[in-house]
Every structure is written in structure tokens, then in C-alpha cells.
Tab-separated table of C-alpha atoms and ligand atoms in Angstrom:
chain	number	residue	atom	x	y	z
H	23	UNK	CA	44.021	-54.866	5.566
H	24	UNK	CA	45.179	-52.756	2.369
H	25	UNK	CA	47.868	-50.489	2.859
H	26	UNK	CA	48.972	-48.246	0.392
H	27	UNK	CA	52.486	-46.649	0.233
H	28	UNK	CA	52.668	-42.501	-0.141
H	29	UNK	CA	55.428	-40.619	-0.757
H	30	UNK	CA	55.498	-37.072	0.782
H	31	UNK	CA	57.607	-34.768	-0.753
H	32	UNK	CA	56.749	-31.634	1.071
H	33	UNK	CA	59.275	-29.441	-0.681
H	34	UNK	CA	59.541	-25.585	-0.534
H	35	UNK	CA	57.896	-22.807	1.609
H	36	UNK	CA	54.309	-23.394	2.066
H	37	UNK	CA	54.709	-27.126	0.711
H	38	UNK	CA	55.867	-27.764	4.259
H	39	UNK	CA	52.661	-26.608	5.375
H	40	UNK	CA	49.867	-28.061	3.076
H	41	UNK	CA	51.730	-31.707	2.747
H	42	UNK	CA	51.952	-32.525	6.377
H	43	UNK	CA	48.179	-30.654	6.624
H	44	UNK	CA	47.469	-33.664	3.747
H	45	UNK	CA	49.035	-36.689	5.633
H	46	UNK	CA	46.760	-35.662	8.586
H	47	UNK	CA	43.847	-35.872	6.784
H	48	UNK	CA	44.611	-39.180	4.822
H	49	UNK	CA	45.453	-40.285	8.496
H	50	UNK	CA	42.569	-39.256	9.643
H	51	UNK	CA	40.303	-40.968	6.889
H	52	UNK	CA	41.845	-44.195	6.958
H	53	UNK	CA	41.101	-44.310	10.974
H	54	UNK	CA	37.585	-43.645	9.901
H	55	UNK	CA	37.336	-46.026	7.112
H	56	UNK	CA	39.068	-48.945	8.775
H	57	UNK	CA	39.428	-50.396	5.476
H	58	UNK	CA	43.078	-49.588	4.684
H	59	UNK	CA	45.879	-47.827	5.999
H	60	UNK	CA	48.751	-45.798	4.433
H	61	UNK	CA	52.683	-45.912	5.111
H	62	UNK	CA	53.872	-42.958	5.106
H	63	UNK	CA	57.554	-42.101	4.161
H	64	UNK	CA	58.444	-37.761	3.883
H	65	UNK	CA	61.095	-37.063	1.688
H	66	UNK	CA	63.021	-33.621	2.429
H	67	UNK	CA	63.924	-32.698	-0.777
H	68	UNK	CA	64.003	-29.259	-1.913
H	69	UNK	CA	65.903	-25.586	-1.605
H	70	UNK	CA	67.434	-26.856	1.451
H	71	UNK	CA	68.681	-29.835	0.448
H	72	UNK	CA	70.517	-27.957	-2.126
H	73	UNK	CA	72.123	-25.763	-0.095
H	74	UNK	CA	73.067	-28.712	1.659
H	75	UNK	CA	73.983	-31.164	-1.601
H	76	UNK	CA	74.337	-28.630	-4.225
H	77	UNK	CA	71.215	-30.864	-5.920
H	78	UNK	CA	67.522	-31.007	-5.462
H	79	UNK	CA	67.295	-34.349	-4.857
H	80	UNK	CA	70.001	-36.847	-4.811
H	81	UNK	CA	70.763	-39.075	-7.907
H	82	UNK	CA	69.231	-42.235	-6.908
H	83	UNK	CA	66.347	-40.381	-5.724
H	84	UNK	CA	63.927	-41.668	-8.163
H	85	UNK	CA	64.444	-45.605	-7.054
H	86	UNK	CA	63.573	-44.516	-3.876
H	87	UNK	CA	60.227	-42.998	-5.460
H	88	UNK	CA	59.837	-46.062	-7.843
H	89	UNK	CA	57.614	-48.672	-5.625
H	90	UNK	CA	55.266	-46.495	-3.648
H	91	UNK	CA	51.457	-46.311	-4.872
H	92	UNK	CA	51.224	-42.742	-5.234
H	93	UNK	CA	53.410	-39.715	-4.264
H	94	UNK	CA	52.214	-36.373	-2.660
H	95	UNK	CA	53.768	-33.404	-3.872
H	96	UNK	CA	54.162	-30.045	-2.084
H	97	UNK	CA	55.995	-27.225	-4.425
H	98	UNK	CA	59.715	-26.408	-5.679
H	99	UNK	CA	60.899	-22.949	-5.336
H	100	UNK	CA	62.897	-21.206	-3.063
H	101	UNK	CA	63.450	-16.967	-3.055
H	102	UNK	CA	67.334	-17.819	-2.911
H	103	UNK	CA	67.930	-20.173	-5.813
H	104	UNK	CA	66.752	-19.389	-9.248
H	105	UNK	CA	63.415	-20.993	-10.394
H	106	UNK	CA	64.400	-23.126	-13.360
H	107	UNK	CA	67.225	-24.937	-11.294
H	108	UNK	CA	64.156	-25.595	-8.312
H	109	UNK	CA	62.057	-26.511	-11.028
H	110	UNK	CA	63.523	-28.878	-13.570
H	111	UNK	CA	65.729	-30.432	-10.412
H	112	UNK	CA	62.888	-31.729	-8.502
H	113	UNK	CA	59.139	-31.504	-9.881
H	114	UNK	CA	60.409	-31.752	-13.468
H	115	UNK	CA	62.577	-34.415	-12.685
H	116	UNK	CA	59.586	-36.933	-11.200
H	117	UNK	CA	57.390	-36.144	-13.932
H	118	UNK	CA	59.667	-36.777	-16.066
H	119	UNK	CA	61.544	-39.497	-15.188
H	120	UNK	CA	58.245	-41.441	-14.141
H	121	UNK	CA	56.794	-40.627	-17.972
H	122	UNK	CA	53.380	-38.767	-15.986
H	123	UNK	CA	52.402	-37.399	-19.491
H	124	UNK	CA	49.127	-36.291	-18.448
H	125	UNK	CA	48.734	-33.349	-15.709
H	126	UNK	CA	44.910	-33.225	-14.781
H	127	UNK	CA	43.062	-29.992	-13.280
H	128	UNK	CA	39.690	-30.162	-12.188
H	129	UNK	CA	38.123	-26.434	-11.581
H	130	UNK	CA	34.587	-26.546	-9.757
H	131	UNK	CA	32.945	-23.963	-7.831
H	132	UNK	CA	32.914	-25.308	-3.985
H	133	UNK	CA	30.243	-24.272	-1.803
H	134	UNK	CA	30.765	-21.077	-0.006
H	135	UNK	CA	33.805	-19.674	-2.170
H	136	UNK	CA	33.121	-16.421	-3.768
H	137	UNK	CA	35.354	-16.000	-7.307
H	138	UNK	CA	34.708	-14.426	-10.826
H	139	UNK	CA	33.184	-17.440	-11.973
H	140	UNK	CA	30.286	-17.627	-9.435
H	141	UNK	CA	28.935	-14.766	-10.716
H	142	UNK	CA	28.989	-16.127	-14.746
H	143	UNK	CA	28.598	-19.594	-14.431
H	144	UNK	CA	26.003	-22.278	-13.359
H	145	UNK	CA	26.840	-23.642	-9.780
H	146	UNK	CA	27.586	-27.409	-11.071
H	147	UNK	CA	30.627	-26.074	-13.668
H	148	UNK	CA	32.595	-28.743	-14.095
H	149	UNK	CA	35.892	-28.241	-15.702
H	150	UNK	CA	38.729	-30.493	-16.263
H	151	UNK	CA	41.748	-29.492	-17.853
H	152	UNK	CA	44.135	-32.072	-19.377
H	153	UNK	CA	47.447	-30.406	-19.790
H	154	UNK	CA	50.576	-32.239	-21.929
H	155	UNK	CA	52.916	-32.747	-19.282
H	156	UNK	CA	56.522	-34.524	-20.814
H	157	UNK	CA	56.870	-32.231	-23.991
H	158	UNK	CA	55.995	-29.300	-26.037
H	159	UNK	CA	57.143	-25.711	-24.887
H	160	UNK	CA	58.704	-27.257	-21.648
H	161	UNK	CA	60.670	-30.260	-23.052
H	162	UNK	CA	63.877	-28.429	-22.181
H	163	UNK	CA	65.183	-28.263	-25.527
H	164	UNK	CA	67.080	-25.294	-26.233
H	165	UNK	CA	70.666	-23.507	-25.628
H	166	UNK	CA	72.523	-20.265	-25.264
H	167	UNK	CA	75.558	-19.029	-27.284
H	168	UNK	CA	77.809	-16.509	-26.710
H	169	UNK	CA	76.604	-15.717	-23.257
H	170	UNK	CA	76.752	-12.184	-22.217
H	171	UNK	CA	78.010	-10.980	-25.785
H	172	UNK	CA	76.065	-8.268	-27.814
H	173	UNK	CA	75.554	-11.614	-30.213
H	174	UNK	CA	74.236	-13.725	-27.546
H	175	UNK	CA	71.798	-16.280	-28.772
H	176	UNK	CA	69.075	-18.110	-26.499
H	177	UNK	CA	66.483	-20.915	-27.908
H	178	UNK	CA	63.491	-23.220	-25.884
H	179	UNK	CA	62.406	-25.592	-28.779
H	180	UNK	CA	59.008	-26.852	-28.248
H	181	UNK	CA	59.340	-30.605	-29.397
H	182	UNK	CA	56.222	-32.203	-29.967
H	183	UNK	CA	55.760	-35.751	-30.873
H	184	UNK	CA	53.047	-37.771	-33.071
H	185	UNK	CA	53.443	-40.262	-30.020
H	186	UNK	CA	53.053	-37.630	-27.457
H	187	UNK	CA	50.506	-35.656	-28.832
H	188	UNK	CA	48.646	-39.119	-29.750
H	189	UNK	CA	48.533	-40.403	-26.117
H	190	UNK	CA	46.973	-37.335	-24.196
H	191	UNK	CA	44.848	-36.569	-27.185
H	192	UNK	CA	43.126	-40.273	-26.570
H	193	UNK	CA	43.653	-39.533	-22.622
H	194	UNK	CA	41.801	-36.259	-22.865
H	195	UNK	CA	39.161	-38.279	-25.261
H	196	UNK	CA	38.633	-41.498	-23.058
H	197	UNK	CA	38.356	-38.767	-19.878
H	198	UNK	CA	35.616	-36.841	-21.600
H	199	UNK	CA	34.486	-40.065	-22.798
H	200	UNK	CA	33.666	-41.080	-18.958
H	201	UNK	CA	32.381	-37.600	-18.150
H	202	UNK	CA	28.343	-36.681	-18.439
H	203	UNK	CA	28.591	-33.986	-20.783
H	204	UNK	CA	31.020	-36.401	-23.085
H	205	UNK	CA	32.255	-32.740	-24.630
H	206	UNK	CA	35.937	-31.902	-25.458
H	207	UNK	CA	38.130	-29.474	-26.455
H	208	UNK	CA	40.972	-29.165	-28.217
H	209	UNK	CA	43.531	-25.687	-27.365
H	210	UNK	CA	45.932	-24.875	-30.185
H	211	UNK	CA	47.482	-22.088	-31.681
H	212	UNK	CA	47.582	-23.459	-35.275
H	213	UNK	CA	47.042	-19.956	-36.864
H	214	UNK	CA	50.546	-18.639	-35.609
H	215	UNK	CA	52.351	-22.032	-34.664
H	216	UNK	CA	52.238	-23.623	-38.137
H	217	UNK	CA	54.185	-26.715	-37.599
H	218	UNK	CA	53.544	-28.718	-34.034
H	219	UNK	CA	50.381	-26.982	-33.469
H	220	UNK	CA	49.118	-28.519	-37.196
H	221	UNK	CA	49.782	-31.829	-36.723
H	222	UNK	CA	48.295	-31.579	-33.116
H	223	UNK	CA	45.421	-30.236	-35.066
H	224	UNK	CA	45.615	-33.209	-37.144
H	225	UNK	CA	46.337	-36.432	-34.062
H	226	UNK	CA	43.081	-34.982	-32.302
H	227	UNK	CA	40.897	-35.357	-35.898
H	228	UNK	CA	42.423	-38.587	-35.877
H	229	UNK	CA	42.025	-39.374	-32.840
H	230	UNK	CA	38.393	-38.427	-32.447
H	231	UNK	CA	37.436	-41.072	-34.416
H	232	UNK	CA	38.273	-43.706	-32.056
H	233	UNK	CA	35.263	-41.916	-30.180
H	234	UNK	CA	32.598	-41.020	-31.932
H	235	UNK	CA	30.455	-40.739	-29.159
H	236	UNK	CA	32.126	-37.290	-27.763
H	237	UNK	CA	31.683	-33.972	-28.951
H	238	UNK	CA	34.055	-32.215	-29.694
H	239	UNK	CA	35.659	-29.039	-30.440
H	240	UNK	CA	38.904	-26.531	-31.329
H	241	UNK	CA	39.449	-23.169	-29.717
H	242	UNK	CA	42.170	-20.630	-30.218
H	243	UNK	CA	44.651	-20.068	-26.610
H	244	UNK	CA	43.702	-16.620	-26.375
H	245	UNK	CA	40.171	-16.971	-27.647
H	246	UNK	CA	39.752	-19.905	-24.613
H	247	UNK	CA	41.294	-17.564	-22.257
H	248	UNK	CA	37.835	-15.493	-22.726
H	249	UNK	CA	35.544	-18.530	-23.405
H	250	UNK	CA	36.309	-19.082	-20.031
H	251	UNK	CA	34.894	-15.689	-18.784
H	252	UNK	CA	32.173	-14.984	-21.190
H	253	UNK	CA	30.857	-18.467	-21.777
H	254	UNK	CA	32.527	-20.986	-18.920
H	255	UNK	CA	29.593	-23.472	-19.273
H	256	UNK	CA	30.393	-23.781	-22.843
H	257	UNK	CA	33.408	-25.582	-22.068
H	258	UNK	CA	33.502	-29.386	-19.869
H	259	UNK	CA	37.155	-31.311	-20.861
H	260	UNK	CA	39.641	-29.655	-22.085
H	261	UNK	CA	43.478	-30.382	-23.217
H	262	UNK	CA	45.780	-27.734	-24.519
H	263	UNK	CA	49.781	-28.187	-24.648
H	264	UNK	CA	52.501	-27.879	-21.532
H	265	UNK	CA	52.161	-24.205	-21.722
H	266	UNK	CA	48.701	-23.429	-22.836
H	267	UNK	CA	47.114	-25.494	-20.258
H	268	UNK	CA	49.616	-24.264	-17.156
H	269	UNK	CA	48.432	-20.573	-17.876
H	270	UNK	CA	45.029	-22.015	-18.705
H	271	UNK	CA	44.872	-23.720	-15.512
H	272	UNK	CA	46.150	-21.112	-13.259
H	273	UNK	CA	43.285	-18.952	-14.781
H	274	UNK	CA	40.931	-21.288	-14.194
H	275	UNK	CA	41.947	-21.598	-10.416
H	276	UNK	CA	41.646	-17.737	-10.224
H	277	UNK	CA	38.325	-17.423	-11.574
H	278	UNK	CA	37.282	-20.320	-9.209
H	279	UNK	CA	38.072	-18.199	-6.022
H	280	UNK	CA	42.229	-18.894	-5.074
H	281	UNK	CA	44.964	-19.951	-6.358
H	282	UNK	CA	44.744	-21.804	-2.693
H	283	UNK	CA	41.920	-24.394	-3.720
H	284	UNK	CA	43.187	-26.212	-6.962
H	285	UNK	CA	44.738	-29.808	-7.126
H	286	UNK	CA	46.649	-31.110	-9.953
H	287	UNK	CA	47.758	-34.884	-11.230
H	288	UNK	CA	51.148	-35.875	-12.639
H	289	UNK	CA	49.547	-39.026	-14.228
H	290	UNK	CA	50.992	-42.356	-16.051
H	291	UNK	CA	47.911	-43.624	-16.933
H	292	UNK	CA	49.520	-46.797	-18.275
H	293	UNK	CA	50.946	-47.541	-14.332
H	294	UNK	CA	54.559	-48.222	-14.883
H	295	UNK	CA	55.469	-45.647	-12.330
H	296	UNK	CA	53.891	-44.104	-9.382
H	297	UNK	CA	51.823	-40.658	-10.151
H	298	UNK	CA	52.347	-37.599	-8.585
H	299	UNK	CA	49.545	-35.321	-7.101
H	300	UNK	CA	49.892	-31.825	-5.803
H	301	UNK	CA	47.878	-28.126	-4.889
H	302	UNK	CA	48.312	-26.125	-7.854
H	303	UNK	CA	50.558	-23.372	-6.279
H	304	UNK	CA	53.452	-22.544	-5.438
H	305	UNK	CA	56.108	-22.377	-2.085
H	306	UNK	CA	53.903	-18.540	-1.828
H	307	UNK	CA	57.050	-16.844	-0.102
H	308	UNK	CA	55.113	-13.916	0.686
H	309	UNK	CA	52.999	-16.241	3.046
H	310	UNK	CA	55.532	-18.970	4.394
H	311	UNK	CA	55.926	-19.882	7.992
H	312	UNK	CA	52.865	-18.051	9.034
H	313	UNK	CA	49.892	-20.659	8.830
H	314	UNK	CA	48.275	-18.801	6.464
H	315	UNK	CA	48.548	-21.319	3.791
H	316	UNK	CA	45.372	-22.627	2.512
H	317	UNK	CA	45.229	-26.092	2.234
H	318	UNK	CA	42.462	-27.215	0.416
H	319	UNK	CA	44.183	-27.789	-2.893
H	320	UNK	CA	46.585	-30.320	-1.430
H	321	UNK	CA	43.243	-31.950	0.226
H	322	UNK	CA	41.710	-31.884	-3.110
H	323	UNK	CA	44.705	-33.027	-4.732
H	324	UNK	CA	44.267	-36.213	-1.963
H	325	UNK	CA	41.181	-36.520	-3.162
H	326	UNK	CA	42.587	-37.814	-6.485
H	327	UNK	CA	45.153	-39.697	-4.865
H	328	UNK	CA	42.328	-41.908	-3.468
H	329	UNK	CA	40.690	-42.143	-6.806
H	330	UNK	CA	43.939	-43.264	-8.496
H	331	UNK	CA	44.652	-45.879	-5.773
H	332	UNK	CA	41.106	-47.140	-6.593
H	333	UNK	CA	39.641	-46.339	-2.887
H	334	UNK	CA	36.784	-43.495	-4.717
H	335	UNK	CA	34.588	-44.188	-1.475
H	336	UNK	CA	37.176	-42.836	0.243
H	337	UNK	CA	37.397	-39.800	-1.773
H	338	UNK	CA	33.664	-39.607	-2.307
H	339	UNK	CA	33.838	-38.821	1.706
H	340	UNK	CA	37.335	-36.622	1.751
H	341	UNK	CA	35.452	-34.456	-1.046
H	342	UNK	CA	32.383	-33.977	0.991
H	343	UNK	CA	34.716	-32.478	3.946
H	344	UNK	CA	36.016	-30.449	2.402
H	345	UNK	CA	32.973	-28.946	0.722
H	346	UNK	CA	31.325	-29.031	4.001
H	347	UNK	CA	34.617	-26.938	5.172
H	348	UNK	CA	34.417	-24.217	2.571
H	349	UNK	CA	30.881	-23.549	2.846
H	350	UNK	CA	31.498	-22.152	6.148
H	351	UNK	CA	33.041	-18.790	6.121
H	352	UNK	CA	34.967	-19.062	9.211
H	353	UNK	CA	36.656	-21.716	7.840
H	354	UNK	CA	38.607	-19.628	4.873
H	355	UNK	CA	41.910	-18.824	4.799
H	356	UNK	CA	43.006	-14.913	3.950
H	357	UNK	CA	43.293	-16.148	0.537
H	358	UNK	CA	39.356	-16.196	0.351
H	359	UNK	CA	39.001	-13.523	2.496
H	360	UNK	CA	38.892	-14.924	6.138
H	361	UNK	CA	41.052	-15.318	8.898
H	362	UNK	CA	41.446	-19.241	9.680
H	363	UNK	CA	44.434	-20.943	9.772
H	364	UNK	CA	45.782	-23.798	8.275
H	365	UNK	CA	45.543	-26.001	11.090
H	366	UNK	CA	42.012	-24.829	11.970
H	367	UNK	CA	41.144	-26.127	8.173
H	368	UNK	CA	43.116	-29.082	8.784
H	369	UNK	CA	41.112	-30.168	12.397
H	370	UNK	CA	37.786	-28.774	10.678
H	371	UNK	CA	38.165	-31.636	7.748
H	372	UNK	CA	39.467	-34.262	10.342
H	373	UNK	CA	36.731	-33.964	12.645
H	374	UNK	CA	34.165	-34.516	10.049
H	375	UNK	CA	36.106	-37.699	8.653
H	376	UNK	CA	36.049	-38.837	12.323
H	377	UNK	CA	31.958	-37.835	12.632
H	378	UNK	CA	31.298	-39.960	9.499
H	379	UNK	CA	33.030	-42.766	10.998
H	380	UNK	CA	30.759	-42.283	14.794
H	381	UNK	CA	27.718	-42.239	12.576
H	382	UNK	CA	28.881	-45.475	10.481
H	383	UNK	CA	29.603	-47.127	13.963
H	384	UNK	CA	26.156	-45.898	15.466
M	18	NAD	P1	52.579	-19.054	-5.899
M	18	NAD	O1	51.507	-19.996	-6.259
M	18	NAD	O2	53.603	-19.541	-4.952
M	18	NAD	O3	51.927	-17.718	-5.284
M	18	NAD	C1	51.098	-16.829	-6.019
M	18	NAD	C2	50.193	-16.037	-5.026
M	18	NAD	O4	49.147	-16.887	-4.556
M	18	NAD	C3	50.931	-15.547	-3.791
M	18	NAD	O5	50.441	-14.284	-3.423
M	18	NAD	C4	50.570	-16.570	-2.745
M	18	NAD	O6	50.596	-16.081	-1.417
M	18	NAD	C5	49.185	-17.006	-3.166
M	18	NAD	N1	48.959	-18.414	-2.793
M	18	NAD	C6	49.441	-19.502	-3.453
M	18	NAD	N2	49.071	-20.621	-2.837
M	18	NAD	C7	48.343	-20.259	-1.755
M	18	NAD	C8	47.711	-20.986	-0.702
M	18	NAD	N3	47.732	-22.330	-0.648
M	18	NAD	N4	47.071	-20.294	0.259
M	18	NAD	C9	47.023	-18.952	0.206
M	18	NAD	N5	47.609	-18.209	-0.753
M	18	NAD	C10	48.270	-18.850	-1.716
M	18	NAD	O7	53.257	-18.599	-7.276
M	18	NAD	P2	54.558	-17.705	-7.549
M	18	NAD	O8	54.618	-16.587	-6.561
M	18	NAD	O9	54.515	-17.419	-8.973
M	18	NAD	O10	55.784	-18.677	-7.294
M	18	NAD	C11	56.503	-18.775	-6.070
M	18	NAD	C12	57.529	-19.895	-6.207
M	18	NAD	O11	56.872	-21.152	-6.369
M	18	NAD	C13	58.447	-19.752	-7.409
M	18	NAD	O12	59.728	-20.204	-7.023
M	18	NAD	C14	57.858	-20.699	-8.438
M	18	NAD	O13	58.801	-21.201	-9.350
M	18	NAD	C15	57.348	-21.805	-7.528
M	18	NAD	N6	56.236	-22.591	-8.122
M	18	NAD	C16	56.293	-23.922	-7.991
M	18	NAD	C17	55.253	-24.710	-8.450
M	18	NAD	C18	55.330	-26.194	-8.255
M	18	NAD	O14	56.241	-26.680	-7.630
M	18	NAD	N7	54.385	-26.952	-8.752
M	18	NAD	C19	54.143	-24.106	-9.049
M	18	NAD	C20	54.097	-22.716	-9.163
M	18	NAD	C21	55.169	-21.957	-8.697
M	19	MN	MN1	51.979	-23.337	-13.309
């Protein structure tokens, strides 16, 4: 039998809560698909291993990562230790070091979830939102001088790359490529930005030649910030820089219904390291420790585990749960307005898995 090795990293806050809610439900499908298994190791990385090491994770912490077939992420960020030390420590520090240049959102409007965009856009949206994920605004270039002098100087250089901005220009391309509508497009900011954002201008004419086959187009940020409320079925794929796409994104999830419901993946797409997948969110302090934690973006985000490790039946069925979940009321989290918890979400989905596996048996 296939087994497939996942690494949990479970993190901060409600990460502890939606990444052992995701193992179940992996569990539970590979019981009902009998097809392959998973080995599970959890990783406790995170605020309190900081407190503990003074580090996020430990040095060789990335060997330990290097070998499994996919990793599943929970959040970084703790109310006690500041954000960029959480962040660039432990998230940053995977998807960097394992080169997952292209961070993929899907936004779709599940059954029974009420949001902004239900009201403006067809039921069968399909977005998909390719965001640069190794350079640009967040490549960590920068400095400060003369710290806490009158003069004091601070810098973040966004770096981009012809060979950065060439590779997820053809990975956005080749996705839309695959997709039905075959439509792309391209986020820049080349009216203000007149350096990095003109030659990404430039790699994605370029690059559009290779297919000639998808349509394509090129929006402003801020003008695609209200494409996506005026005219959402305008748009299909879409890639926009580090920073573009993670406000982008985090709109899009809003607009879908919650923050609560969107999955994101930290992808190599040439496979020299394992990719990373993970809800969208944060460790939501306000909410942590209380079961209130959605976790249908981590199941989601499973979802595209399964299509990464090649088992799509798999998450063909997973996907179908958890549509079947949200399109009962009593089944949503505060976040969406009702009053389950996160382990009533988490049985819900696993007793379906285990239904479809009594009706394959019968
Ligand atoms: P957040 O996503 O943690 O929370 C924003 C709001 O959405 C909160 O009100 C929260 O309760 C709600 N929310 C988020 N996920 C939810 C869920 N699954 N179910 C129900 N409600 C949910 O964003 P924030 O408040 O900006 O950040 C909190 C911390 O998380 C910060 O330290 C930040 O740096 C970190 N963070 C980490 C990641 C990551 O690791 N990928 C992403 C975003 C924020
Ligand atoms: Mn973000």
C-alpha cells in the first residue's frame, strides 16, 4: 500500500486547533479509501518553542522537513513575540529555504456560505490567485541606521528577478493554461513602480507567447481590488507580486464569506523539496483555546495536499465533504454566523468520508 509522509507543523494559537482537526480528516479518508495511508510526524515548532530555544525552529530543522511528501502548515504568530521574528523564523523560513516560489489561493463560493460575493457573482466563480512567494516586497532586503536617532533611516527593498518573475509568470500561464476559462491576469503597479513592476510587465508579454492559447490580461492593484467587487466573474487566474497577491488574497477570502474557509499552497512546482499547504489565517488570538476555530480552510488546504501527492480521487471526495458540511447551517462556525464547534465540523466531515466508504463496500 502507498503511504505518504506529512509533516504537521501545527504552530501558533488556533494552528493547534485546525492542524490536528486536518490529520483527523486525512486519517479518516485514508481508512475510507484503503488505498494508501499517511505517516504522520507533528512538529512543535512555534512561539513556544521560542520561549523555550530563543528560535522558532531549531537550525537543522529543515533536514528534518526535507524527505516528507508534503507538509501541513498551521500559522506563526504569537501576542507575546513580535510578528516579523514569528514570521520570517518559521513560515518564511520553509518557504524559503524549500524554494516554494509559487503560493496558490483558490476562492470559490461553497454551498451554504453567505459573503459579499454571493450576492455579485455567478455561483460557479472560480478564482485562483497565484501569488510570488520567494521575492519582491518580502525578500527581506532592507536595513535600519541610526536606530532611535531623529536621523534614523529604515529601507525593505523589493528585489525582483528576471528568473523569478519568469518562473511564476509561466506557472500562473501553464495553471490557467489547464483551467476551462484558459484566462489570466497579470497585477502590477507599473504606473507608480517604474522599475520591477516594468520588466514584470515585460517577462509576462514574453512569456505569453509560450501560450498562445490563453487569454490574457493586465490590471492595476487598486483597480483589481474593485474588479473583484464590481465585476468578480471578469476575472479566473490571477498572479500579482508577494504583496499584491497577500492583500489580494485576503480580500478575496473576505468577500467569499471568512477569513476561516481559505487554503493556500507554498509550492515547488519543480519537486526538489516538499510543499507546504496551509488555511489562509492566522493563530486568531482573539479566538484561541475556545473551539471556535473554523477549520475548513486547513481541510481545503488538505484538499490540495492530496492533489499535489497525485491521490485527486481522494480530494475529489475530501472536497465534496466539506461542501456537503457548509451547506448545512448548523454546521458553521461563529465566523459564518453559527454556533458549531470545531470538533463538531471535524466529526461532520469524518463521518461522511466514512459513509462514502459503507456505500463503496455495499
Ligand atoms: P488572523 O487571520 O489570525 O485573524 C483575523 C480575524 O479573523 C480574527 O478576528 C480571527 O478571529 C478571524 N479568524 C481567522 N481565522 C479564523 C478561523 N479559522 N475561524 C474563525 N475565525 C477566524 O489575522 P491577524 O489577526 O492579522 O493575525 C494574528 C497573528 O497571526 C499575527 O501574529 C500574524 O502575524 C499571524 N499570521 C500568521 C499567518 C501565517 O502564519 N500564515 C497569516 C496571517 C497572520
Ligand atoms: Mn497574508
Amino acid at each position: 500500500m502507498k503511504s505518504y509522509r506529512i509533516a504537521c507543523i501545527p504552530g501558533d494559537g488556533i494552528g493547534k486547533e485546525v492542524v490536528p482537526a486536518g490529520q483527523a480528516v486525512l486519517e479518516a479518508l485514508a481508512a475510507a479509501q484503503r488505498g494508501f495511508r499517511f505517516e504522520f510526524s507533528t512538529f512543535d515548532w512555534g512561539g513556544d518553542w521560542y520561549r523555550a530555544h530563543g528560535e522558532m525552529m531549531p537550525a537543522a530543522g529543515l533536514e528534518a522537513l526535507r524527505h516528507v511528501d508534503a507538509i501541513l502548515f498551521g500559522s506563526a504568530g504569537d501576542p507575546h513575540i513580535p510578528d516579523h521574528i514569528t514570521l520570517w523564523g518559521l513560515r518564511l523560513k520553509i518557504c524559503q529555504g524549500f524554494d516554494q516560489y509559487a503560493n496558490v489561493r483558490p476562492t470559490r463560493i461553497l454551498p451554504g456560505i453567505d459573503g459579499p460575493l454571493k450576492r455579485c457573482a455567478p455561483a460557479d466563480l472560480d478564482w485562483v490567485i497565484v501569488r510570488e512567494n520567494s521575492e519582491g516586497e518580502y525578500s527581506g532586503v532592507g536595513g535600519r541606521v541610526h536606530q532611535g536617532h531623529p536621523i534614523e533611516v529604515a529601507t525593505d527593498l523589493s528585489m525582483m528577478t528576471r528568473a523569478g518573475v519568469e518562473r511564476i509568470m509561466r506557472f500562473a500561464f501553464r495553471l490557467a493554461q489547464s483551467r476551462p476559462r484558459k484566462l489570466l491576469t497579470v497585477v502590477t503597479k507599473s504606473n507608480a513602480q517604474r522599475h520591477a513592476m516594468v520588466m514584470w510587465d515585460e517577462i509576462a508579454v514574453q512569456v505569453a507567447q509560450e501560450f498562445p492559447d490563453v487569454k490574457w490580461d493586465k490590471e492595476l492593484v487598486d483597480a483589481c481590488t474593485a474588479r473583484m467587487v464590481n465585476r468578480p466573474a471578469s476575472l479566473d487566474t490571477v498572479v500579482a507580486t508577494n504583496l499584491h497577491a497577500d492583500i489580494l488574497s485576503d480580500l478575496a477570502a473576505a468577500l467569499a464569506g471568512s477569513l476561516g474557509i481559505a487554503p493556500t499552497a507554498n509550492i515547488d512546482p519543480e519537486r526538489r523539496y516538499p510543499s507546504m499547504f496551509e488555511p489562509i489565517h492566522g493563530s486568531a488570538f482573539d479566538i484561541m483555546g475556545k473551539g471556535l476555530a473554523n477549520p475548513i480552510g486547513t481541510f481545503w488546504s488538505c484538499v490540495m495536499l492530496l492533489d499535489h501527492i497525485g491521490e485527486s480521487e481522494a480530494a475529489r471526495q475530501l472536497m465534496q465533504a466539506i461542501e456537503k458540511v457548509t451547506a448545512d447551517p448548523r454546521l458553521h462556525t461563529r465566523d459564518l454566523g453559527g454556533k458549531a464547534t470545531t470538533e463538531e465540523v471535524t466529526n461532520a466531515v469524518c463521518a461522511l468520508l466514512a459513509q462514502n466508504d459503507r456505500l463503496r463496500v455495499a
